[in-house]
Amino acid sequence: MKHLLSKICIVIFFLNLVTIQASAEKDPIKYGKVSMEEMEMKSYLPDTTASAVILCDYGITDIPYTSSNGFEMTFKRVIRIKILKKDGLKQANFDIPLYKERDNLTSLKATSYNIENDKIVKSKLKSDGKFIEQTSKYIQTYKLTLPNVKVGSVIEYSYSIRSNYFFNLRTWYFQKSIPVKWSEYRVHIPEFFHYKQLSKGYLNFDVSDKEYGIDHFPNKDSYSIEKFRWAISEAPAFKKEPYMTTSKNFLAAVEFELGSIQQYKGAFKNYTATWEKINKDLIQHQYFGFQLKGGNFLKDVVAKINTEAKNDVDKMNMAFNFIKGHMKWNEYNAKYVNTSLRAAFKEKKGNVADINLMLVLLLRKLELKADPVILSTRSNGMIFPTQPNLSKFNYVVGLVKVNDHEMLLDATEPLCSCKMLPFRCMNGEGRLVSASGTRWINLNSKMPYKHLTNSKLTLNEEGELTGEIVDSHIGYAALNLRKKYEDKTSDDIKTDLEESNQGLTLEEFEIINQNDIEKTLQTKSEVEITDKVEDTGDLIYLNPMLYEQTTKNPFTLEERKYPVDYGHSYDEIYSLEITIPEGYSLESKPENCRIALPNKAGSYIYSIQLMNGKIILMSRIKITKPLFAYYEYPYLKEFYKHIVAKQAEMIVIKRNS
């Protein structure tokens, strides 16, 4: 018996020891304790190019119990940054986003440190260095600007947030746009709360621990606490490149989703969702599915369309164009309407849900099969199909079926045709919300990005090129250009083109179909081009790519750990015909080439020849698939390397004696 008791005592001792060790783990940073070594730091050895380095970023989320408020969630953070170069001065600006009516900023400190007369001098945050900005309907952001920040400064921020909204256990990002020497996050979760955890990114944790502790209610009843600790040292700066969605998808991070809550001596609440449950909840939601009932405010519109439309395609187009014309987007993304569709219709403006759910309602009133599709925009992050979670969605579009063909519609963009979604929506898959069943909907566009340039020019003996250039833009190329040229006159566009293309003079200029979004957008120009020819006497050097040359490889990283996401197919075609003067001949030209990406994912063709006194060139970059995995990155990088090199080559024209 004594032997058994001694074993029990040993077990209890070790349990208490674990609790003591977990609670006694030292914080990696203490606010205000800046060392002279940190102040005298001149560069960061793992990355000497860094403009600044985060010396330490430490956060802790706890859910303590108080007799007055019960369980509350607290989040505390301290971050210390060293400014190494001029470009690092922007770190003096710091944002703290808060959920309105859910988060309470309970403490805030910020200080900059500099060496003056061999001493560390502090400059604290002033009242004029902070203000609040309403960054969305639900988020307000504290904007901070520290004083007296210069190259060599160390800056520090510390703040605490209290919340009774348990869904909001903060995601922690271990990686930033500048290097991070040490990043650590701790989370203490009482036994009554269950959170699903997801680790993201391609960096390995230096610390990933879980221990157990004990805490007590005011009545002395005890409960256990799971104590998590994660840390990464020397996290490299995350380098952005073209053709990617938000960096939040790929940064090293740990995020959480509330699974369930067991009330102390109370009910159990399960928040674990399925896609079927999410579908049902949305159909019944006051600010989503409930809004798709009724719709009497649309009766006059329905009657007019039914009178004028000859078929279902006409009905769809008329409904789409009516909502686009009647409603103005207030620039807010949302999956829920603001108040009601009737109110938005009357006000003639609203968020994404106001507009696109109204479109779905109108299509249904016209007896077309239409349902909403919820999605997450490119800047909001990816949806993981294996983790049903409604909070990750921030947008809604409509899906209509006409003549057995399904089409996604978004009426927020006046310049977007019914055949395409805004680029921000092309982010993997969306989820259909329908009484007939839910499923995934591919958001990749079937519309291409296509740009064709056709130049017919004549070279004179003075080295000038004159003639005609016709630019044609289709799909997303047309949408981008229409948005760029929106509210600009033909003269404005002409001036912009001349100013942005050295040596280009537009003698005549015409823009065609600028406002007819269903047609190809074209510009036609009578041009005179100077400064493109290098004359050495007997020889003339000319780069035939003129203003269409690809001068830089968009892919520069040694290794890219995230995918290349074009969002759509890409087709850039450039054709050129140059008539050379009599008495001249083509001395040399680049070799023709054809490059192909594996699995027919893309190709580059460069063909140049002399025919009947004319130099004829065709260059075409074609990307046929919208998404490349990270392991395909080397092929793309090499692909563009060859394109840049080829398009830099010159033709040589010789004066015959």
Short mmCIF file of C-alpha atoms in Angstrom, two decimals, residues 138-506:
data_model
loop_
_atom_site.label_atom_id
_atom_site.label_comp_id
_atom_site.label_asym_id
_atom_site.label_seq_id
_atom_site.Cartn_x
_atom_site.Cartn_y
_atom_site.Cartn_z
CA TYR A 138 -16.90 45.03 -39.40
CA ILE A 139 -13.26 46.06 -38.95
CA GLN A 140 -11.83 49.24 -37.49
CA THR A 141 -8.08 49.70 -37.52
CA TYR A 142 -5.86 51.58 -35.11
CA LYS A 143 -3.22 53.34 -37.21
CA LEU A 144 0.00 54.15 -35.36
CA THR A 145 2.99 56.26 -36.44
CA LEU A 146 6.01 56.38 -34.14
CA PRO A 147 8.04 59.60 -33.84
CA ASN A 148 11.82 60.03 -34.25
CA VAL A 149 12.38 56.88 -36.31
CA LYS A 150 15.57 56.84 -38.37
CA VAL A 151 18.05 54.37 -39.78
CA GLY A 152 19.56 52.64 -36.75
CA SER A 153 16.46 53.01 -34.57
CA VAL A 154 14.86 50.16 -32.67
CA ILE A 155 11.08 50.39 -32.44
CA GLU A 156 8.68 48.50 -30.25
CA TYR A 157 4.93 47.98 -30.01
CA SER A 158 2.92 46.33 -27.26
CA TYR A 159 -0.85 45.95 -27.02
CA SER A 160 -3.59 43.81 -25.48
CA ILE A 161 -7.06 42.95 -26.78
CA ARG A 162 -9.95 41.49 -24.80
CA SER A 163 -12.91 39.76 -26.47
CA ASN A 164 -15.89 37.60 -25.55
CA TYR A 165 -16.14 36.33 -29.13
CA PHE A 166 -14.53 32.90 -28.96
CA PHE A 167 -14.57 32.32 -32.71
CA ASN A 168 -11.84 34.95 -32.93
CA LEU A 169 -8.78 33.03 -31.77
CA ARG A 170 -6.20 34.92 -33.77
CA THR A 171 -4.13 33.47 -36.58
CA TRP A 172 -0.42 33.98 -35.96
CA TYR A 173 1.94 34.66 -38.85
CA PHE A 174 5.55 33.70 -38.16
CA GLN A 175 6.74 35.14 -41.47
CA LYS A 176 6.57 38.72 -42.72
CA SER A 177 7.73 40.87 -45.63
CA ILE A 178 10.98 41.45 -43.69
CA PRO A 179 13.08 38.79 -41.91
CA VAL A 180 12.03 37.66 -38.44
CA LYS A 181 14.79 36.63 -36.04
CA TRP A 182 12.39 35.03 -33.54
CA SER A 183 8.61 34.62 -33.66
CA GLU A 184 6.73 32.86 -30.89
CA TYR A 185 3.07 32.24 -30.21
CA ARG A 186 1.48 30.67 -27.15
CA VAL A 187 -2.14 29.64 -26.76
CA HIS A 188 -3.75 28.52 -23.50
CA ILE A 189 -7.09 26.76 -23.97
CA PRO A 190 -9.32 25.63 -21.07
CA GLU A 191 -10.78 22.14 -21.35
CA PHE A 192 -14.23 23.58 -22.16
CA PHE A 193 -13.11 24.89 -25.56
CA HIS A 194 -12.12 22.78 -28.53
CA TYR A 195 -10.35 24.41 -31.49
CA LYS A 196 -9.25 22.83 -34.74
CA GLN A 197 -5.72 23.86 -35.66
CA LEU A 198 -4.12 24.31 -39.07
CA SER A 199 -0.44 24.96 -39.72
CA LYS A 200 0.39 26.66 -43.02
CA GLY A 201 3.51 27.62 -44.95
CA TYR A 202 6.72 25.84 -45.81
CA LEU A 203 8.89 26.63 -42.76
CA ASN A 204 9.43 24.09 -40.01
CA PHE A 205 8.79 24.95 -36.37
CA ASP A 206 11.83 25.23 -34.10
CA VAL A 207 9.45 24.78 -31.17
CA SER A 208 6.11 22.96 -31.24
CA ASP A 209 5.09 21.95 -27.74
CA LYS A 210 1.94 21.08 -25.86
CA GLU A 211 1.72 20.81 -22.10
CA TYR A 212 -1.06 20.71 -19.53
CA GLY A 213 -1.73 23.05 -16.65
CA ILE A 214 -4.35 23.57 -13.98
CA ASP A 215 -6.42 26.64 -13.13
CA HIS A 216 -9.29 27.23 -10.72
CA PHE A 217 -12.70 28.84 -10.65
CA PRO A 218 -13.43 31.29 -7.81
CA ASN A 219 -15.20 28.42 -5.97
CA LYS A 220 -11.89 26.51 -6.06
CA ASP A 221 -13.09 23.94 -8.59
CA SER A 222 -10.20 23.14 -10.92
CA TYR A 223 -10.02 22.67 -14.66
CA SER A 224 -7.24 21.70 -17.03
CA ILE A 225 -5.64 23.90 -19.66
CA GLU A 226 -3.87 22.88 -22.85
CA LYS A 227 -0.80 25.06 -23.29
CA PHE A 228 0.55 25.27 -26.82
CA ARG A 229 3.81 26.93 -27.82
CA TRP A 230 5.12 27.41 -31.33
CA ALA A 231 8.25 29.27 -32.44
CA ILE A 232 10.31 29.79 -35.59
CA SER A 233 13.77 31.32 -35.66
CA GLU A 234 15.35 33.21 -38.55
CA ALA A 235 12.25 33.15 -40.75
CA PRO A 236 13.27 34.64 -44.12
CA ALA A 237 11.40 37.58 -45.61
CA PHE A 238 8.48 36.45 -47.72
CA LYS A 239 9.16 37.62 -51.26
CA LYS A 240 6.14 38.39 -53.42
CA GLU A 241 6.21 37.71 -57.12
CA PRO A 242 3.69 38.24 -59.91
CA TYR A 243 0.86 35.78 -60.46
CA MET A 244 0.02 34.90 -56.89
CA THR A 245 -2.99 35.22 -54.64
CA THR A 246 -2.66 36.78 -51.19
CA SER A 247 0.54 36.01 -49.30
CA LYS A 248 -1.65 34.92 -46.35
CA ASN A 249 -2.11 31.61 -48.17
CA PHE A 250 1.60 30.80 -48.05
CA LEU A 251 3.14 32.51 -45.01
CA ALA A 252 4.20 30.25 -42.16
CA ALA A 253 1.25 30.47 -39.79
CA VAL A 254 -1.00 28.66 -37.35
CA GLU A 255 -4.74 29.32 -37.43
CA PHE A 256 -7.76 28.12 -35.49
CA GLU A 257 -11.42 27.28 -35.90
CA LEU A 258 -13.82 26.85 -32.98
CA GLY A 259 -15.14 23.29 -32.90
CA SER A 260 -17.21 23.17 -29.73
CA ILE A 261 -17.83 24.70 -26.31
CA GLN A 262 -18.81 22.77 -23.19
CA GLN A 263 -20.34 25.26 -20.76
CA TYR A 264 -19.12 24.91 -17.19
CA LYS A 265 -21.89 22.79 -15.60
CA GLY A 266 -24.01 23.63 -18.65
CA ALA A 267 -24.90 22.73 -22.22
CA PHE A 268 -22.60 21.46 -24.95
CA LYS A 269 -22.53 23.48 -28.20
CA ASN A 270 -21.07 21.90 -31.31
CA TYR A 271 -19.83 24.35 -33.96
CA THR A 272 -18.26 21.72 -36.18
CA ALA A 273 -19.85 22.26 -39.58
CA THR A 274 -20.44 20.21 -42.68
CA TRP A 275 -20.95 21.71 -46.11
CA GLU A 276 -24.53 20.45 -46.03
CA LYS A 277 -25.16 22.20 -42.71
CA ILE A 278 -23.60 25.43 -44.01
CA ASN A 279 -25.85 25.20 -47.08
CA LYS A 280 -28.95 24.73 -44.90
CA ASP A 281 -27.97 27.54 -42.51
CA LEU A 282 -27.42 30.00 -45.38
CA ILE A 283 -30.74 29.14 -47.02
CA GLN A 284 -32.46 29.98 -43.72
CA HIS A 285 -30.29 32.99 -42.85
CA GLN A 286 -32.11 36.31 -42.45
CA TYR A 287 -29.51 38.20 -44.48
CA PHE A 288 -28.94 35.55 -47.13
CA GLY A 289 -31.50 32.93 -48.16
CA PHE A 290 -34.44 34.70 -46.54
CA GLN A 291 -33.77 37.65 -48.88
CA LEU A 292 -34.47 35.42 -51.89
CA LYS A 293 -38.11 35.07 -50.90
CA GLY A 294 -40.69 37.60 -52.00
CA GLY A 295 -39.19 40.24 -54.28
CA ASN A 296 -42.36 42.14 -55.10
CA PHE A 297 -40.27 45.32 -55.46
CA LEU A 298 -38.94 43.85 -58.72
CA LYS A 299 -42.36 43.24 -60.33
CA ASP A 300 -42.15 46.15 -62.80
CA VAL A 301 -38.67 45.08 -63.92
CA VAL A 302 -39.84 41.48 -64.34
CA ALA A 303 -42.85 42.56 -66.39
CA LYS A 304 -40.70 44.71 -68.70
CA ILE A 305 -38.11 41.98 -69.31
CA ASN A 306 -40.78 39.34 -69.91
CA THR A 307 -42.38 41.61 -72.50
CA GLU A 308 -39.14 42.38 -74.37
CA ALA A 309 -37.16 39.14 -74.09
CA LYS A 310 -37.40 36.61 -76.90
CA ASN A 311 -35.77 33.74 -75.03
CA ASP A 312 -34.03 32.79 -71.78
CA VAL A 313 -30.67 34.14 -72.94
CA ASP A 314 -32.30 37.53 -73.46
CA LYS A 315 -33.84 37.32 -69.99
CA MET A 316 -30.46 36.59 -68.42
CA ASN A 317 -28.69 39.40 -70.27
CA MET A 318 -31.45 41.92 -69.54
CA ALA A 319 -31.53 41.01 -65.84
CA PHE A 320 -27.76 41.23 -65.61
CA ASN A 321 -27.60 44.60 -67.37
CA PHE A 322 -30.48 46.00 -65.34
CA ILE A 323 -28.85 45.20 -61.98
CA LYS A 324 -25.51 46.55 -63.22
CA GLY A 325 -27.16 49.77 -64.33
CA HIS A 326 -29.48 50.22 -61.35
CA MET A 327 -27.08 49.33 -58.53
CA LYS A 328 -23.78 50.95 -57.58
CA TRP A 329 -21.26 48.89 -55.65
CA ASN A 330 -20.06 50.55 -52.42
CA GLU A 331 -16.71 48.68 -52.65
CA TYR A 332 -17.53 46.38 -49.71
CA ASN A 333 -17.12 42.62 -50.10
CA ALA A 334 -19.72 40.62 -48.16
CA LYS A 335 -21.67 37.38 -48.21
CA TYR A 336 -24.62 38.90 -46.31
CA VAL A 337 -26.84 41.81 -47.36
CA ASN A 338 -26.52 45.00 -45.33
CA THR A 339 -30.18 45.38 -44.30
CA SER A 340 -32.52 44.04 -47.00
CA LEU A 341 -32.63 43.74 -50.78
CA ARG A 342 -35.67 46.01 -50.86
CA ALA A 343 -33.76 48.75 -49.01
CA ALA A 344 -30.71 48.36 -51.27
CA PHE A 345 -32.91 48.50 -54.38
CA LYS A 346 -34.46 51.73 -53.16
CA GLU A 347 -31.08 53.25 -52.30
CA LYS A 348 -29.58 52.04 -55.61
CA LYS A 349 -26.32 50.98 -53.99
CA GLY A 350 -25.01 48.24 -51.75
CA ASN A 351 -22.34 45.68 -51.00
CA VAL A 352 -21.53 42.61 -53.09
CA ALA A 353 -24.30 40.53 -51.48
CA ASP A 354 -26.90 43.28 -51.96
CA ILE A 355 -26.15 43.38 -55.67
CA ASN A 356 -25.57 39.73 -56.54
CA LEU A 357 -28.32 38.25 -54.37
CA MET A 358 -30.67 40.80 -55.96
CA LEU A 359 -29.53 39.51 -59.35
CA VAL A 360 -30.26 35.91 -58.27
CA LEU A 361 -33.70 36.97 -57.04
CA LEU A 362 -34.48 38.75 -60.31
CA LEU A 363 -33.39 35.73 -62.36
CA ARG A 364 -35.63 33.49 -60.29
CA LYS A 365 -38.57 35.86 -60.75
CA LEU A 366 -37.95 35.47 -64.47
CA GLU A 367 -38.30 31.69 -63.96
CA LEU A 368 -34.65 30.95 -64.60
CA LYS A 369 -32.70 28.45 -62.51
CA ALA A 370 -30.41 30.62 -60.39
CA ASP A 371 -28.59 30.15 -57.07
CA PRO A 372 -25.89 31.96 -55.09
CA VAL A 373 -22.27 30.81 -54.99
CA ILE A 374 -20.18 31.87 -51.99
CA LEU A 375 -16.43 32.29 -52.42
CA SER A 376 -13.27 33.77 -50.95
CA THR A 377 -11.57 36.47 -53.02
CA ARG A 378 -7.93 36.25 -54.05
CA SER A 379 -6.91 38.78 -51.39
CA ASN A 380 -8.87 36.98 -48.67
CA GLY A 381 -7.26 33.55 -48.88
CA MET A 382 -7.93 30.02 -50.06
CA ILE A 383 -10.80 27.78 -49.00
CA PHE A 384 -9.83 24.28 -47.85
CA PRO A 385 -12.55 21.83 -48.95
CA THR A 386 -11.70 19.42 -46.13
CA GLN A 387 -12.44 22.09 -43.50
CA PRO A 388 -16.06 23.28 -43.68
CA ASN A 389 -16.05 26.82 -42.33
CA LEU A 390 -18.44 29.60 -43.32
CA SER A 391 -16.33 32.41 -41.85
CA LYS A 392 -13.67 31.98 -44.54
CA PHE A 393 -16.04 33.20 -47.28
CA ASN A 394 -16.31 36.92 -47.97
CA TYR A 395 -18.12 37.18 -51.33
CA VAL A 396 -21.12 35.90 -53.27
CA VAL A 397 -21.90 35.67 -57.00
CA GLY A 398 -24.80 34.18 -58.94
CA LEU A 399 -24.97 30.96 -60.94
CA VAL A 400 -27.62 30.76 -63.66
CA LYS A 401 -28.47 27.83 -65.91
CA VAL A 402 -29.65 28.67 -69.41
CA ASN A 403 -30.06 26.10 -72.20
CA ASP A 404 -28.29 23.47 -70.07
CA HIS A 405 -25.29 25.80 -69.74
CA GLU A 406 -24.20 27.21 -66.36
CA MET A 407 -22.76 30.70 -66.10
CA LEU A 408 -21.33 32.64 -63.16
CA LEU A 409 -22.49 36.25 -62.92
CA ASP A 410 -21.24 39.25 -60.93
CA ALA A 411 -23.05 42.56 -61.44
CA THR A 412 -20.74 44.72 -59.31
CA GLU A 413 -18.41 45.71 -62.17
CA PRO A 414 -19.97 47.91 -64.88
CA LEU A 415 -17.14 47.07 -67.30
CA CYS A 416 -17.36 43.30 -66.79
CA SER A 417 -19.42 41.35 -69.31
CA CYS A 418 -21.72 38.50 -68.31
CA LYS A 419 -19.16 36.07 -69.69
CA MET A 420 -16.55 36.79 -67.04
CA LEU A 421 -16.06 37.32 -63.32
CA PRO A 422 -13.93 40.12 -61.89
CA PHE A 423 -10.35 38.94 -61.48
CA ARG A 424 -10.63 39.16 -57.67
CA CYS A 425 -13.12 36.26 -57.73
CA MET A 426 -10.90 33.75 -59.52
CA ASN A 427 -9.63 31.89 -56.48
CA GLY A 428 -10.01 28.13 -56.73
CA GLU A 429 -13.58 27.01 -56.08
CA GLY A 430 -16.76 28.49 -54.67
CA ARG A 431 -19.61 26.70 -52.92
CA LEU A 432 -23.10 26.52 -54.44
CA VAL A 433 -25.92 27.36 -52.01
CA SER A 434 -29.08 25.66 -53.23
CA ALA A 435 -32.15 23.85 -51.95
CA SER A 436 -31.44 21.16 -54.55
CA GLY A 437 -28.00 20.45 -53.04
CA THR A 438 -24.58 22.02 -52.51
CA ARG A 439 -21.41 21.38 -54.50
CA TRP A 440 -18.14 22.99 -55.53
CA ILE A 441 -18.06 25.38 -58.49
CA ASN A 442 -14.83 26.00 -60.39
CA LEU A 443 -14.09 29.75 -60.45
CA ASN A 444 -11.38 29.68 -63.12
CA SER A 445 -12.43 31.76 -66.08
CA LYS A 446 -12.92 30.33 -69.54
CA MET A 447 -12.37 33.82 -70.90
CA PRO A 448 -8.73 34.46 -71.83
CA TYR A 449 -6.40 37.37 -71.47
CA LYS A 450 -5.61 38.05 -75.12
CA HIS A 451 -3.71 40.97 -76.60
CA LEU A 452 -2.81 41.25 -80.30
CA THR A 453 -0.57 43.93 -81.76
CA ASN A 454 -0.32 44.28 -85.54
CA SER A 455 2.22 46.83 -86.80
CA LYS A 456 2.84 47.75 -90.44
CA LEU A 457 5.71 50.22 -90.62
CA THR A 458 8.17 51.69 -93.09
CA LEU A 459 11.79 52.51 -92.25
CA ASN A 460 13.17 55.62 -93.94
CA GLU A 461 16.78 56.65 -94.47
CA GLU A 462 16.66 58.95 -91.43
CA GLY A 463 16.02 55.97 -89.17
CA GLU A 464 12.39 56.82 -88.53
CA LEU A 465 9.53 54.33 -88.56
CA THR A 466 6.12 55.39 -89.80
CA GLY A 467 2.91 53.50 -90.41
CA GLU A 468 -0.04 51.94 -88.60
CA ILE A 469 -0.37 50.03 -85.33
CA VAL A 470 -3.58 48.20 -84.42
CA ASP A 471 -3.97 46.86 -80.87
CA SER A 472 -6.77 44.39 -80.11
CA HIS A 473 -7.75 43.44 -76.55
CA ILE A 474 -10.03 40.51 -75.73
CA GLY A 475 -11.33 39.13 -72.44
CA TYR A 476 -9.37 40.23 -69.39
CA ALA A 477 -6.96 42.26 -71.49
CA ALA A 478 -9.95 44.34 -72.62
CA LEU A 479 -11.35 44.59 -69.08
CA ASN A 480 -8.01 45.81 -67.70
CA LEU A 481 -7.66 48.43 -70.42
CA ARG A 482 -11.26 49.63 -70.10
CA LYS A 483 -10.72 50.12 -66.37
CA LYS A 484 -7.49 52.00 -67.05
CA TYR A 485 -9.16 54.20 -69.67
CA GLU A 486 -12.43 54.67 -67.74
CA ASP A 487 -13.51 58.32 -67.72
CA LYS A 488 -10.70 59.25 -70.15
CA THR A 489 -11.25 60.84 -73.53
CA SER A 490 -9.52 59.75 -76.71
CA ASP A 491 -7.18 62.74 -76.39
CA ASP A 492 -6.31 61.76 -72.80
CA ILE A 493 -5.46 58.22 -73.90
CA LYS A 494 -3.39 59.51 -76.82
CA THR A 495 -1.38 61.71 -74.47
CA ASP A 496 -0.83 58.87 -72.01
CA LEU A 497 0.46 56.58 -74.77
CA GLU A 498 2.90 59.18 -76.09
CA GLU A 499 4.22 59.98 -72.61
CA SER A 500 4.70 56.33 -71.63
CA ASN A 501 6.40 55.25 -74.88
CA GLN A 502 9.59 57.16 -75.63
CA GLY A 503 9.93 58.32 -79.22
CA LEU A 504 6.28 57.58 -80.10
CA THR A 505 4.17 60.22 -81.82
CA LEU A 506 0.56 59.46 -82.70
#
